[in-house]
PDB file of C-alpha atoms in Angstrom:
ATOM      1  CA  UNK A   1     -28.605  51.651  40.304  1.00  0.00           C
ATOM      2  CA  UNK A   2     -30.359  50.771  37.492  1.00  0.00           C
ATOM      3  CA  UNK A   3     -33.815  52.516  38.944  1.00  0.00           C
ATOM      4  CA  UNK A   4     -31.650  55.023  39.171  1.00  0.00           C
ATOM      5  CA  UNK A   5     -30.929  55.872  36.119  1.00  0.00           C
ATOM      6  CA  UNK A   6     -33.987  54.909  34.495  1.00  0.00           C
ATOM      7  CA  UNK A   7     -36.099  57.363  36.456  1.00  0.00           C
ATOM      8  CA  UNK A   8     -33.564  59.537  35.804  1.00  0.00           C
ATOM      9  CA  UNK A   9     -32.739  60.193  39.773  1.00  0.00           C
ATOM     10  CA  UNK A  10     -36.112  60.374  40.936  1.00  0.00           C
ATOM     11  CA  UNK A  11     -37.812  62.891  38.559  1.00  0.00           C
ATOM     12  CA  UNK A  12     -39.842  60.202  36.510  1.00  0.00           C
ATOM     13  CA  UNK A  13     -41.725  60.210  40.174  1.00  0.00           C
ATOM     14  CA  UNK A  14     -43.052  63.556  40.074  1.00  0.00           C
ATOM     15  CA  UNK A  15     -46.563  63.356  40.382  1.00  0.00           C
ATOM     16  CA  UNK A  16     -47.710  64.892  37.041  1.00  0.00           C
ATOM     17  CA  UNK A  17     -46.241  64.651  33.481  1.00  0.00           C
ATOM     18  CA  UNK A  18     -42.935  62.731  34.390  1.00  0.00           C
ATOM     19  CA  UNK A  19     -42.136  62.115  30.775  1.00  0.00           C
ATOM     20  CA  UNK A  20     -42.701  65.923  30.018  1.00  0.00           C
ATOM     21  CA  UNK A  21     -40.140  66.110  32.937  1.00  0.00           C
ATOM     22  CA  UNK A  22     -38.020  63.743  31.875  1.00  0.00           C
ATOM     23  CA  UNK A  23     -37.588  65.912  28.597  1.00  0.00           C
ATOM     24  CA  UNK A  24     -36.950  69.134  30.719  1.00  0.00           C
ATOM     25  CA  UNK A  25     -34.137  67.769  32.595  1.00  0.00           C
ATOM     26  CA  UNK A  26     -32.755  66.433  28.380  1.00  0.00           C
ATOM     27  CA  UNK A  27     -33.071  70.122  27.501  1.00  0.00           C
ATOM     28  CA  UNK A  28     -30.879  70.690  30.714  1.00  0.00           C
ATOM     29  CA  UNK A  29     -28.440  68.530  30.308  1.00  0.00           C
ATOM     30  CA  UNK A  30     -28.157  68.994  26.406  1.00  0.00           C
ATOM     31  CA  UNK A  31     -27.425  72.790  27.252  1.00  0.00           C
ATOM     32  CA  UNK A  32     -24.874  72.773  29.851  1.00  0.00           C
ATOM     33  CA  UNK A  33     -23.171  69.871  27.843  1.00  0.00           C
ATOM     34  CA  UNK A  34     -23.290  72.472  24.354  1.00  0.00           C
ATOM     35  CA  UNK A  35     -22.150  75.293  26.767  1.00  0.00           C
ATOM     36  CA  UNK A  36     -19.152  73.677  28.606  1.00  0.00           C
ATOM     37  CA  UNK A  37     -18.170  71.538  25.435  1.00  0.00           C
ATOM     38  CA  UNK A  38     -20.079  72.865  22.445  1.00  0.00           C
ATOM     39  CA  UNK A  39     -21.341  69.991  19.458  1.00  0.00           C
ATOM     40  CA  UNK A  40     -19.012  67.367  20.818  1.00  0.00           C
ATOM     41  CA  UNK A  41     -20.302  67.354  24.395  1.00  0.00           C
ATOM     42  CA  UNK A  42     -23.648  67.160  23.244  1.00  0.00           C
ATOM     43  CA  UNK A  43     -23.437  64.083  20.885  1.00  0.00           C
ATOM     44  CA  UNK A  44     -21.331  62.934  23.909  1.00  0.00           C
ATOM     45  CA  UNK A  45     -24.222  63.632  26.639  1.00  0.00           C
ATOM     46  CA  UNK A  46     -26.885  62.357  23.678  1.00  0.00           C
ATOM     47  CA  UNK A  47     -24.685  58.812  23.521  1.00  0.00           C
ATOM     48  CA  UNK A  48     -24.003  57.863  27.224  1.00  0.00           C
ATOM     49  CA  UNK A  49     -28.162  59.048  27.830  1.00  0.00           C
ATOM     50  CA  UNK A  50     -28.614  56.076  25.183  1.00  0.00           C
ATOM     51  CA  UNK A  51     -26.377  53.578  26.096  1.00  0.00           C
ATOM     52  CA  UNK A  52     -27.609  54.478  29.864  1.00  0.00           C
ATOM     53  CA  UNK A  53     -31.046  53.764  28.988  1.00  0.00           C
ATOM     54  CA  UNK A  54     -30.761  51.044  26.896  1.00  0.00           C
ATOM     55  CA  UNK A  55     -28.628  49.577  29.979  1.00  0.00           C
ATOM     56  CA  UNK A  56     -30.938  50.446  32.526  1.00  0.00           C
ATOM     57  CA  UNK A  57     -34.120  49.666  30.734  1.00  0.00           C
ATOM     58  CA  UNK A  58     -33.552  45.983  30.253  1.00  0.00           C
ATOM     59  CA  UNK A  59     -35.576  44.562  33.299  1.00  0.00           C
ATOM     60  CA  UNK A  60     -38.542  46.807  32.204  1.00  0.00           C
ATOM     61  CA  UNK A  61     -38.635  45.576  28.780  1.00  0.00           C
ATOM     62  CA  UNK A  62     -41.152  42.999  29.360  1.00  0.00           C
ATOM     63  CA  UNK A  63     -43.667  45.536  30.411  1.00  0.00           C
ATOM     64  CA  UNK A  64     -45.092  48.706  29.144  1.00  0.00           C
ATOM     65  CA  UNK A  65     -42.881  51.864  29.481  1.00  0.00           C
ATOM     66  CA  UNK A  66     -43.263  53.126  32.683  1.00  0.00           C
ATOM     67  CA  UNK A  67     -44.287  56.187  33.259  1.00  0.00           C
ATOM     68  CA  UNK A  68     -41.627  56.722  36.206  1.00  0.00           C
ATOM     69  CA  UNK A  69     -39.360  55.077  33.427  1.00  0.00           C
ATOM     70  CA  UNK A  70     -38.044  58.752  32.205  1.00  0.00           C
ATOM     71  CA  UNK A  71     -34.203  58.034  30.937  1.00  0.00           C
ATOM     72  CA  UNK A  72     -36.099  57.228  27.484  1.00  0.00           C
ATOM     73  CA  UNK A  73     -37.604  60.798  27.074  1.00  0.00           C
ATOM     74  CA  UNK A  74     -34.294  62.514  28.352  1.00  0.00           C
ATOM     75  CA  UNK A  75     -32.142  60.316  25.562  1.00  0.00           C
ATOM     76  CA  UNK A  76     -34.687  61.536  22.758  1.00  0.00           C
ATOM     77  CA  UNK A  77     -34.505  65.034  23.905  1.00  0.00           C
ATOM     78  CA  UNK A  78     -31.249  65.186  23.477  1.00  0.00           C
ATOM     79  CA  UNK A  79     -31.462  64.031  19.772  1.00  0.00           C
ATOM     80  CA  UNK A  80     -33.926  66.372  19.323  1.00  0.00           C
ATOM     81  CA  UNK A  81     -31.377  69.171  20.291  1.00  0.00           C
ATOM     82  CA  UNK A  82     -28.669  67.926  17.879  1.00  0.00           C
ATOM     83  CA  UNK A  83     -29.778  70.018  14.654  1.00  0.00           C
ATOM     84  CA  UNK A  84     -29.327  73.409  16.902  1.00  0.00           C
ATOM     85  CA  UNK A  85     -25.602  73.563  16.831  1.00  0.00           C
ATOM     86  CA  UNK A  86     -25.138  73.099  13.485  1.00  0.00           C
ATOM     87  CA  UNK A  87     -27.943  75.608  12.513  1.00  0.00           C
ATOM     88  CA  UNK A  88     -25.994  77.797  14.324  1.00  0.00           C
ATOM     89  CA  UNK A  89     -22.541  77.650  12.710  1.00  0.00           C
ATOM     90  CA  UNK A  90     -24.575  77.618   9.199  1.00  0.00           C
ATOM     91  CA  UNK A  91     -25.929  81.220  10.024  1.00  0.00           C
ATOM     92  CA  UNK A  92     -24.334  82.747  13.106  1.00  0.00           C
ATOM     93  CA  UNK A  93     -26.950  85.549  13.300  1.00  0.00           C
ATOM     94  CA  UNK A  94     -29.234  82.823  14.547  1.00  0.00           C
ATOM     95  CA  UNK A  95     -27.442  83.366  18.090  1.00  0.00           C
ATOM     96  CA  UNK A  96     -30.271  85.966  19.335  1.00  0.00           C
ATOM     97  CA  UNK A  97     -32.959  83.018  18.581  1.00  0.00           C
ATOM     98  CA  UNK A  98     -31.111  80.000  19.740  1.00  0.00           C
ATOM     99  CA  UNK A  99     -33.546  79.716  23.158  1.00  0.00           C
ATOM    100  CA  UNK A 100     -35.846  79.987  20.510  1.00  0.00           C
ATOM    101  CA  UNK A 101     -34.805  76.884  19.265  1.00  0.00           C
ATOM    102  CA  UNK A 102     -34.095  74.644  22.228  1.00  0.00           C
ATOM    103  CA  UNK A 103     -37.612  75.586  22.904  1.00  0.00           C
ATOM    104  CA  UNK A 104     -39.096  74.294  19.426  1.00  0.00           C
ATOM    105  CA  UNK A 105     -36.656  71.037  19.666  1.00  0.00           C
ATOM    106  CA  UNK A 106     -38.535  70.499  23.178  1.00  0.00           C
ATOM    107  CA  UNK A 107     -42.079  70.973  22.079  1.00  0.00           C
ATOM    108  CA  UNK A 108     -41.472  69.290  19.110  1.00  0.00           C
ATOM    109  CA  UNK A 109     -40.183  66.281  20.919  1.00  0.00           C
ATOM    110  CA  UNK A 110     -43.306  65.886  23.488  1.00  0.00           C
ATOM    111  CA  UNK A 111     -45.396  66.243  20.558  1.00  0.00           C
ATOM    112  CA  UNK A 112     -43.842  63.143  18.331  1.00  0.00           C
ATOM    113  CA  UNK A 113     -43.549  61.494  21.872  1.00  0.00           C
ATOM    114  CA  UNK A 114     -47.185  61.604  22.856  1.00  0.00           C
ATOM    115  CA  UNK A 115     -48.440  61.685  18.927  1.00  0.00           C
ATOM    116  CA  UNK A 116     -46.644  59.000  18.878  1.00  0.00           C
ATOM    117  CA  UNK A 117     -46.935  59.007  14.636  1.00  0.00           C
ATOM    118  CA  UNK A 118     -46.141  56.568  12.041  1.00  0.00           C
ATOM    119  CA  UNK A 119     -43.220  53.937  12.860  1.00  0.00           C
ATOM    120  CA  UNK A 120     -42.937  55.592  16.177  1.00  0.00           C
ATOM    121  CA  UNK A 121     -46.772  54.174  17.421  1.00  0.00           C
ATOM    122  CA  UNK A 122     -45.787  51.059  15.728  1.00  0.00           C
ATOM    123  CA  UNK A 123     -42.470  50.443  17.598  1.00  0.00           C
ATOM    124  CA  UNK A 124     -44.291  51.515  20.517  1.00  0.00           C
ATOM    125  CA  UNK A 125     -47.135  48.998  20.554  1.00  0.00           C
ATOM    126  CA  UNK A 126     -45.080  46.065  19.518  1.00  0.00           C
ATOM    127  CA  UNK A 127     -43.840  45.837  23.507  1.00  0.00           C
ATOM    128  CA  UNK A 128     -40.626  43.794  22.382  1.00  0.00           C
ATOM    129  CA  UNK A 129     -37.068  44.027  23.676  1.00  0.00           C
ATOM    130  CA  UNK A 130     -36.103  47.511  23.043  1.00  0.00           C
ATOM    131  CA  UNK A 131     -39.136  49.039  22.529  1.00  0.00           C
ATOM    132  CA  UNK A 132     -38.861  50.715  25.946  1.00  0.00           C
ATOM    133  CA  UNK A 133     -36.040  53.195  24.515  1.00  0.00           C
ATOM    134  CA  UNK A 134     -36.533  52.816  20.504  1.00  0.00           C
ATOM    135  CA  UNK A 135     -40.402  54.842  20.227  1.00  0.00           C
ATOM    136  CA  UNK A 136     -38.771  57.974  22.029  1.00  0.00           C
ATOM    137  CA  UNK A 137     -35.625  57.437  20.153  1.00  0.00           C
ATOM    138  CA  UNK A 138     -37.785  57.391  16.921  1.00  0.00           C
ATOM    139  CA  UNK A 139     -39.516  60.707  18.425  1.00  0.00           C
ATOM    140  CA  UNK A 140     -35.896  62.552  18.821  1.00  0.00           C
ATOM    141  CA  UNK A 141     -35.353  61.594  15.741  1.00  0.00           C
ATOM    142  CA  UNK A 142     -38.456  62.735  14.058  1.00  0.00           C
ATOM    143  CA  UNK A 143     -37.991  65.777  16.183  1.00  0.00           C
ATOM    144  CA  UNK A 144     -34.488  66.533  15.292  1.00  0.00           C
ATOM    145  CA  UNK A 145     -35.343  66.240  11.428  1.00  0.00           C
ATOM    146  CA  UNK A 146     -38.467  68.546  11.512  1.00  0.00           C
ATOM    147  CA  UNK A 147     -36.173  71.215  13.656  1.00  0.00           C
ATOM    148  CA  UNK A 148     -33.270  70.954  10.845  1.00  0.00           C
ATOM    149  CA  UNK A 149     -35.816  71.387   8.258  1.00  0.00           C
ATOM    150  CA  UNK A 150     -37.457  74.561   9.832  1.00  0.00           C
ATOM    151  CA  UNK A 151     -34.135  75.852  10.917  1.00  0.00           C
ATOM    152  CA  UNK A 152     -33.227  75.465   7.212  1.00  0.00           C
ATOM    153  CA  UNK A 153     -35.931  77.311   5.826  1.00  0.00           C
ATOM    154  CA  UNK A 154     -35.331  79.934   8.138  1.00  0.00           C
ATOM    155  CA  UNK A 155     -32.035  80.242   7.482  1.00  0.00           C
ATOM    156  CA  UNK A 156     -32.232  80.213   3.590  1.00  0.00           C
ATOM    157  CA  UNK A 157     -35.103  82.948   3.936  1.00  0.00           C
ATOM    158  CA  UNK A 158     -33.147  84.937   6.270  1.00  0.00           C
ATOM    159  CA  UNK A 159     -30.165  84.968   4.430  1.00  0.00           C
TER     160      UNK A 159
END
């Protein structure tokens, strides 16, 4: 079970860009959880894709992340996402753009997740227990914070 869950069901196998896949199906999950439950099923979906990885990560903490080892990228999407809701009750009119921003939170993930800057590259290369999960957690995190920023901006020029 724990394969399972940490390639995510079998999409950290496809062939090409699994953790770029991995993120897709966070983006997924992320929206039908905000559409059938709004914030609160999305900090929900965001928690149990932690605790699942963190869970299901722990015989692959001695090595390298895995590529096929995808639960990681789908927990930091899903931080990444977090901002978007509350950027939306701040300025309503932002409705009409909100694909707009699910795509940004996406894009902006894979890039912290392959730029891999700062104390993200550092948690990364240190290849100690947690490490597996913490770099793309770091990423959603960097993500998140660079959406809520721009969202902010946008908002306050916007009106």
């Amino acid at each position: 079970m724990k394969q399972q869950v940490a390639t995510c069901f079998g999409v950290g196998r496809v062939p090409r860009m699994p953790g770029t896949a991995g993120a897709a199906v966070g983006v997924m999950i992320g929206a039908v959880s905000y559409s059938l439950g709004g914030v609160g099923a999305l900090v929900w979906a965001a928690l149990v894709a932690i605790a699942a990885g963190f869970w299901a990560t722990h015989q692959v903490e001695d090595a390298h992340d895995p590529p096929q080892v995808v639960i990681d990228e789908v927990a930091g999407q899903l931080i990444a996402l977090l901002p978007i809701p509350f950027l939306l009750h701040v300025s309503p009119s932002l409705e009409e753009m909100s694909l707009l921003g699910w795509l940004l939170a996406f894009v902006l993930f894979r890039l912290f997740d392959i730029w891999k800057p700062g104390i993200i590259g550092k948690v990364d290369r240190r290849q100690r227990k947690g490490a597996v999960m913490l770099d793309d957690l770091l990423a959603g995190g960097f993500a998140a914070a660079t959406l809520a920023a721009v969202g902010g901006i946008f908002v306050l020029s916007v009106g």
